[in-house]
Amino acid sequence: MFKTILMPVDLQHADKMEKAINACTLVAKAAHARVVAVGVTPEEPSPVAKNPAEYAEKLDEFAAEMAKSHGITVTPLALTSVDVSRELDKLL
């Protein structure tokens, strides 16, 4: 059915993603699929991270915790954008 599931992640609101994570996990387990956790960050400091490298580290931690707690394969994909709202379609 599915081989890969793309899951958008907003690390600023990660504490409110429980329903999305559970739904994604159920589908991933049923289909024996991997999850790609995608997060997009601006180049300048944000409430989540001071720079894109720090954001990528935090997304890696998020993905590792999700994989461990739900028993699925989760690959992080951190993307950087000058203007997230204008460039998102080009990044993906």
mmCIF file of N, CA and C in Angstrom:
data_model
loop_
_atom_site.group_PDB
_atom_site.id
_atom_site.type_symbol
_atom_site.label_atom_id
_atom_site.label_comp_id
_atom_site.label_asym_id
_atom_site.label_seq_id
_atom_site.Cartn_x
_atom_site.Cartn_y
_atom_site.Cartn_z
ATOM 1 N N MET A 1 0.820 -1.174 0.000
ATOM 2 C CA MET A 1 0.000 0.000 0.000
ATOM 3 C C MET A 1 0.877 1.255 0.000
ATOM 4 N N PHE A 2 1.536 1.569 1.117
ATOM 5 C CA PHE A 2 2.449 2.693 1.208
ATOM 6 C C PHE A 2 3.840 2.173 1.507
ATOM 7 N N LYS A 3 4.848 2.787 0.907
ATOM 8 C CA LYS A 3 6.231 2.467 1.246
ATOM 9 C C LYS A 3 6.830 3.547 2.129
ATOM 10 N N THR A 4 6.419 4.787 1.857
ATOM 11 C CA THR A 4 6.920 5.940 2.596
ATOM 12 C C THR A 4 5.767 6.885 2.905
ATOM 13 N N ILE A 5 5.754 7.384 4.124
ATOM 14 C CA ILE A 5 4.740 8.337 4.535
ATOM 15 C C ILE A 5 5.444 9.636 4.906
ATOM 16 N N LEU A 6 5.049 10.722 4.269
ATOM 17 C CA LEU A 6 5.609 12.034 4.544
ATOM 18 C C LEU A 6 4.780 12.697 5.632
ATOM 19 N N MET A 7 5.431 13.035 6.739
ATOM 20 C CA MET A 7 4.726 13.649 7.851
ATOM 21 C C MET A 7 5.307 15.036 8.119
ATOM 22 N N PRO A 8 4.523 16.091 7.899
ATOM 23 C CA PRO A 8 5.017 17.429 8.213
ATOM 24 C C PRO A 8 5.130 17.603 9.733
ATOM 25 N N VAL A 9 6.205 18.277 10.146
ATOM 26 C CA VAL A 9 6.448 18.470 11.572
ATOM 27 C C VAL A 9 6.659 19.959 11.844
ATOM 28 N N ASP A 10 5.961 20.470 12.831
ATOM 29 C CA ASP A 10 6.172 21.829 13.308
ATOM 30 C C ASP A 10 6.731 21.706 14.717
ATOM 31 N N LEU A 11 8.042 21.832 14.841
ATOM 32 C CA LEU A 11 8.670 21.630 16.145
ATOM 33 C C LEU A 11 8.229 22.654 17.184
ATOM 34 N N GLN A 12 7.772 23.797 16.741
ATOM 35 C CA GLN A 12 7.289 24.801 17.682
ATOM 36 C C GLN A 12 6.021 24.320 18.383
ATOM 37 N N HIS A 13 5.285 23.423 17.740
ATOM 38 C CA HIS A 13 4.039 22.904 18.308
ATOM 39 C C HIS A 13 4.069 21.371 18.411
ATOM 40 N N ALA A 14 5.233 20.813 18.616
ATOM 41 C CA ALA A 14 5.380 19.354 18.673
ATOM 42 C C ALA A 14 4.535 18.740 19.786
ATOM 43 N N ASP A 15 4.321 19.482 20.854
ATOM 44 C CA ASP A 15 3.521 18.964 21.968
ATOM 45 C C ASP A 15 2.035 18.817 21.622
ATOM 46 N N LYS A 16 1.626 19.386 20.489
ATOM 47 C CA LYS A 16 0.223 19.314 20.073
ATOM 48 C C LYS A 16 0.019 18.361 18.897
ATOM 49 N N MET A 17 1.025 17.557 18.585
ATOM 50 C CA MET A 17 0.975 16.688 17.400
ATOM 51 C C MET A 17 0.606 15.241 17.714
ATOM 52 N N GLU A 18 0.167 14.968 18.909
ATOM 53 C CA GLU A 18 -0.077 13.584 19.321
ATOM 54 C C GLU A 18 -1.054 12.844 18.400
ATOM 55 N N LYS A 19 -2.160 13.473 18.029
ATOM 56 C CA LYS A 19 -3.136 12.813 17.156
ATOM 57 C C LYS A 19 -2.536 12.514 15.789
ATOM 58 N N ALA A 20 -1.795 13.463 15.232
ATOM 59 C CA ALA A 20 -1.171 13.263 13.918
ATOM 60 C C ALA A 20 -0.123 12.157 13.987
ATOM 61 N N ILE A 21 0.663 12.154 15.044
ATOM 62 C CA ILE A 21 1.694 11.119 15.210
ATOM 63 C C ILE A 21 1.049 9.747 15.345
ATOM 64 N N ASN A 22 -0.003 9.647 16.135
ATOM 65 C CA ASN A 22 -0.679 8.358 16.311
ATOM 66 C C ASN A 22 -1.284 7.858 15.001
ATOM 67 N N ALA A 23 -1.915 8.753 14.240
ATOM 68 C CA ALA A 23 -2.510 8.355 12.960
ATOM 69 C C ALA A 23 -1.419 7.900 11.987
ATOM 70 N N CYS A 24 -0.348 8.646 11.924
ATOM 71 C CA CYS A 24 0.761 8.290 11.042
ATOM 72 C C CYS A 24 1.373 6.947 11.453
ATOM 73 N N THR A 25 1.527 6.753 12.738
ATOM 74 C CA THR A 25 2.099 5.506 13.251
ATOM 75 C C THR A 25 1.229 4.305 12.900
ATOM 76 N N LEU A 26 -0.078 4.447 13.062
ATOM 77 C CA LEU A 26 -0.985 3.338 12.733
ATOM 78 C C LEU A 26 -0.877 2.930 11.266
ATOM 79 N N VAL A 27 -0.845 3.918 10.381
ATOM 80 C CA VAL A 27 -0.737 3.624 8.947
ATOM 81 C C VAL A 27 0.630 3.018 8.632
ATOM 82 N N ALA A 28 1.685 3.581 9.211
ATOM 83 C CA ALA A 28 3.038 3.076 8.951
ATOM 84 C C ALA A 28 3.185 1.621 9.402
ATOM 85 N N LYS A 29 2.659 1.308 10.560
ATOM 86 C CA LYS A 29 2.750 -0.071 11.053
ATOM 87 C C LYS A 29 1.945 -1.027 10.173
ATOM 88 N N ALA A 30 0.739 -0.627 9.811
ATOM 89 C CA ALA A 30 -0.116 -1.484 8.990
ATOM 90 C C ALA A 30 0.487 -1.741 7.614
ATOM 91 N N ALA A 31 1.148 -0.740 7.056
ATOM 92 C CA ALA A 31 1.703 -0.857 5.705
ATOM 93 C C ALA A 31 3.178 -1.242 5.709
ATOM 94 N N HIS A 32 3.767 -1.407 6.900
ATOM 95 C CA HIS A 32 5.205 -1.663 7.013
ATOM 96 C C HIS A 32 5.987 -0.596 6.236
ATOM 97 N N ALA A 33 5.589 0.654 6.449
ATOM 98 C CA ALA A 33 6.184 1.785 5.733
ATOM 99 C C ALA A 33 7.098 2.568 6.660
ATOM 100 N N ARG A 34 8.004 3.306 6.050
ATOM 101 C CA ARG A 34 8.844 4.211 6.826
ATOM 102 C C ARG A 34 8.190 5.587 6.806
ATOM 103 N N VAL A 35 8.516 6.384 7.797
ATOM 104 C CA VAL A 35 7.993 7.741 7.905
ATOM 105 C C VAL A 35 9.144 8.718 7.680
ATOM 106 N N VAL A 36 8.892 9.733 6.879
ATOM 107 C CA VAL A 36 9.851 10.824 6.716
ATOM 108 C C VAL A 36 9.237 12.035 7.405
ATOM 109 N N ALA A 37 9.876 12.470 8.486
ATOM 110 C CA ALA A 37 9.415 13.625 9.241
ATOM 111 C C ALA A 37 10.077 14.872 8.651
ATOM 112 N N VAL A 38 9.276 15.711 7.998
ATOM 113 C CA VAL A 38 9.798 16.889 7.305
ATOM 114 C C VAL A 38 9.501 18.144 8.111
ATOM 115 N N GLY A 39 10.553 18.909 8.342
ATOM 116 C CA GLY A 39 10.407 20.196 9.009
ATOM 117 C C GLY A 39 11.097 21.265 8.187
ATOM 118 N N VAL A 40 10.504 22.438 8.114
ATOM 119 C CA VAL A 40 11.082 23.548 7.357
ATOM 120 C C VAL A 40 11.360 24.685 8.320
ATOM 121 N N THR A 41 12.559 25.238 8.222
ATOM 122 C CA THR A 41 12.966 26.315 9.102
ATOM 123 C C THR A 41 13.516 27.486 8.303
ATOM 124 N N PRO A 42 13.364 28.695 8.817
ATOM 125 C CA PRO A 42 13.972 29.839 8.143
ATOM 126 C C PRO A 42 15.474 29.879 8.426
ATOM 127 N N GLU A 43 16.198 30.663 7.661
ATOM 128 C CA GLU A 43 17.643 30.786 7.868
ATOM 129 C C GLU A 43 17.967 31.587 9.127
ATOM 130 N N GLU A 44 17.101 32.525 9.496
ATOM 131 C CA GLU A 44 17.352 33.342 10.674
ATOM 132 C C GLU A 44 16.862 32.636 11.939
ATOM 133 N N PRO A 45 17.278 33.111 13.105
ATOM 134 C CA PRO A 45 16.824 32.491 14.355
ATOM 135 C C PRO A 45 15.303 32.464 14.466
ATOM 136 N N SER A 46 14.821 31.413 15.088
ATOM 137 C CA SER A 46 13.383 31.247 15.282
ATOM 138 C C SER A 46 13.137 30.830 16.731
ATOM 139 N N PRO A 47 11.892 30.743 17.147
ATOM 140 C CA PRO A 47 11.609 30.293 18.510
ATOM 141 C C PRO A 47 12.095 28.862 18.784
ATOM 142 N N VAL A 48 12.305 28.086 17.729
ATOM 143 C CA VAL A 48 12.709 26.687 17.881
ATOM 144 C C VAL A 48 14.228 26.528 17.921
ATOM 145 N N ALA A 49 14.934 27.265 17.074
ATOM 146 C CA ALA A 49 16.381 27.085 16.954
ATOM 147 C C ALA A 49 17.061 28.373 16.520
ATOM 148 N N LYS A 50 18.332 28.477 16.889
ATOM 149 C CA LYS A 50 19.107 29.670 16.541
ATOM 150 C C LYS A 50 19.545 29.684 15.087
ATOM 151 N N ASN A 51 19.667 28.485 14.497
ATOM 152 C CA ASN A 51 20.134 28.368 13.114
ATOM 153 C C ASN A 51 19.651 27.039 12.523
ATOM 154 N N PRO A 52 19.790 26.864 11.208
ATOM 155 C CA PRO A 52 19.320 25.631 10.574
ATOM 156 C C PRO A 52 19.984 24.357 11.110
ATOM 157 N N ALA A 53 21.253 24.444 11.485
ATOM 158 C CA ALA A 53 21.932 23.249 12.010
ATOM 159 C C ALA A 53 21.315 22.805 13.335
ATOM 160 N N GLU A 54 21.026 23.763 14.197
ATOM 161 C CA GLU A 54 20.390 23.425 15.475
ATOM 162 C C GLU A 54 18.984 22.867 15.242
ATOM 163 N N TYR A 55 18.274 23.434 14.272
ATOM 164 C CA TYR A 55 16.936 22.929 13.934
ATOM 165 C C TYR A 55 17.025 21.469 13.471
ATOM 166 N N ALA A 56 18.005 21.183 12.610
ATOM 167 C CA ALA A 56 18.185 19.812 12.110
ATOM 168 C C ALA A 56 18.460 18.846 13.262
ATOM 169 N N GLU A 57 19.257 19.267 14.234
ATOM 170 C CA GLU A 57 19.534 18.427 15.401
ATOM 171 C C GLU A 57 18.253 18.138 16.188
ATOM 172 N N LYS A 58 17.437 19.171 16.369
ATOM 173 C CA LYS A 58 16.192 18.987 17.109
ATOM 174 C C LYS A 58 15.213 18.093 16.347
ATOM 175 N N LEU A 59 15.187 18.219 15.034
ATOM 176 C CA LEU A 59 14.326 17.346 14.234
ATOM 177 C C LEU A 59 14.833 15.905 14.291
ATOM 178 N N ASP A 60 16.156 15.714 14.292
ATOM 179 C CA ASP A 60 16.735 14.376 14.442
ATOM 180 C C ASP A 60 16.289 13.751 15.765
ATOM 181 N N GLU A 61 16.333 14.543 16.836
ATOM 182 C CA GLU A 61 15.911 14.055 18.155
ATOM 183 C C GLU A 61 14.426 13.697 18.159
ATOM 184 N N PHE A 62 13.618 14.537 17.540
ATOM 185 C CA PHE A 62 12.177 14.283 17.445
ATOM 186 C C PHE A 62 11.925 12.959 16.719
ATOM 187 N N ALA A 63 12.594 12.769 15.580
ATOM 188 C CA ALA A 63 12.410 11.557 14.782
ATOM 189 C C ALA A 63 12.876 10.321 15.545
ATOM 190 N N ALA A 64 14.008 10.429 16.228
ATOM 191 C CA ALA A 64 14.531 9.288 16.989
ATOM 192 C C ALA A 64 13.582 8.905 18.121
ATOM 193 N N GLU A 65 13.043 9.891 18.801
ATOM 194 C CA GLU A 65 12.098 9.623 19.892
ATOM 195 C C GLU A 65 10.812 8.998 19.364
ATOM 196 N N MET A 66 10.331 9.509 18.238
ATOM 197 C CA MET A 66 9.113 8.951 17.632
ATOM 198 C C MET A 66 9.340 7.499 17.221
ATOM 199 N N ALA A 67 10.483 7.228 16.607
ATOM 200 C CA ALA A 67 10.804 5.865 16.178
ATOM 201 C C ALA A 67 10.883 4.923 17.377
ATOM 202 N N LYS A 68 11.553 5.382 18.421
ATOM 203 C CA LYS A 68 11.734 4.555 19.617
ATOM 204 C C LYS A 68 10.411 4.288 20.321
ATOM 205 N N SER A 69 9.616 5.330 20.508
ATOM 206 C CA SER A 69 8.387 5.162 21.279
ATOM 207 C C SER A 69 7.274 4.444 20.522
ATOM 208 N N HIS A 70 7.343 4.440 19.186
ATOM 209 C CA HIS A 70 6.274 3.816 18.404
ATOM 210 C C HIS A 70 6.727 2.573 17.625
ATOM 211 N N GLY A 71 8.015 2.279 17.657
ATOM 212 C CA GLY A 71 8.505 1.067 16.996
ATOM 213 C C GLY A 71 8.415 1.103 15.483
ATOM 214 N N ILE A 72 8.697 2.265 14.900
ATOM 215 C CA ILE A 72 8.670 2.405 13.446
ATOM 216 C C ILE A 72 9.963 3.069 12.976
ATOM 217 N N THR A 73 10.189 3.053 11.681
ATOM 218 C CA THR A 73 11.345 3.726 11.107
ATOM 219 C C THR A 73 10.962 5.154 10.759
ATOM 220 N N VAL A 74 11.700 6.114 11.308
ATOM 221 C CA VAL A 74 11.432 7.530 11.056
ATOM 222 C C VAL A 74 12.726 8.196 10.614
ATOM 223 N N THR A 75 12.692 8.811 9.443
ATOM 224 C CA THR A 75 13.839 9.517 8.902
ATOM 225 C C THR A 75 13.543 11.012 8.929
ATOM 226 N N PRO A 76 14.419 11.816 9.559
ATOM 227 C CA PRO A 76 14.185 13.255 9.565
ATOM 228 C C PRO A 76 14.661 13.903 8.266
ATOM 229 N N LEU A 77 13.962 14.944 7.842
ATOM 230 C CA LEU A 77 14.368 15.720 6.672
ATOM 231 C C LEU A 77 14.143 17.190 7.008
ATOM 232 N N ALA A 78 15.237 17.886 7.314
ATOM 233 C CA ALA A 78 15.170 19.305 7.656
ATOM 234 C C ALA A 78 15.477 20.134 6.417
ATOM 235 N N LEU A 79 14.561 21.021 6.071
ATOM 236 C CA LEU A 79 14.735 21.907 4.930
ATOM 237 C C LEU A 79 14.849 23.345 5.424
ATOM 238 N N THR A 80 15.652 24.138 4.722
ATOM 239 C CA THR A 80 15.849 25.534 5.087
ATOM 240 C C THR A 80 15.306 26.418 3.982
ATOM 241 N N SER A 81 14.650 27.497 4.389
ATOM 242 C CA SER A 81 14.038 28.403 3.429
ATOM 243 C C SER A 81 14.223 29.847 3.895
ATOM 244 N N VAL A 82 14.427 30.746 2.938
ATOM 245 C CA VAL A 82 14.490 32.166 3.266
ATOM 246 C C VAL A 82 13.099 32.660 3.638
ATOM 247 N N ASP A 83 12.114 32.261 2.865
ATOM 248 C CA ASP A 83 10.721 32.632 3.113
ATOM 249 C C ASP A 83 9.881 31.363 2.996
ATOM 250 N N VAL A 84 9.646 30.740 4.111
ATOM 251 C CA VAL A 84 8.984 29.436 4.145
ATOM 252 C C VAL A 84 7.651 29.457 3.405
ATOM 253 N N SER A 85 6.833 30.457 3.632
ATOM 254 C CA SER A 85 5.507 30.478 3.023
ATOM 255 C C SER A 85 5.561 30.603 1.499
ATOM 256 N N ARG A 86 6.577 31.236 0.960
ATOM 257 C CA ARG A 86 6.677 31.410 -0.496
ATOM 258 C C ARG A 86 7.427 30.276 -1.175
ATOM 259 N N GLU A 87 8.357 29.637 -0.484
ATOM 260 C CA GLU A 87 9.230 28.669 -1.112
ATOM 261 C C GLU A 87 8.887 27.210 -0.828
ATOM 262 N N LEU A 88 7.922 26.935 -0.017
ATOM 263 C CA LEU A 88 7.653 25.567 0.406
ATOM 264 C C LEU A 88 7.387 24.632 -0.762
ATOM 265 N N ASP A 89 6.595 25.044 -1.732
ATOM 266 C CA ASP A 89 6.305 24.181 -2.876
ATOM 267 C C ASP A 89 7.577 23.849 -3.650
ATOM 268 N N LYS A 90 8.498 24.788 -3.776
ATOM 269 C CA LYS A 90 9.752 24.546 -4.501
ATOM 270 C C LYS A 90 10.649 23.578 -3.742
ATOM 271 N N LEU A 91 10.628 23.639 -2.413
ATOM 272 C CA LEU A 91 11.486 22.782 -1.600
ATOM 273 C C LEU A 91 11.088 21.319 -1.687
ATOM 274 N N LEU A 92 9.801 21.058 -1.794
ATOM 275 C CA LEU A 92 9.317 19.688 -1.817
ATOM 276 C C LEU A 92 9.155 19.245 -3.241
#
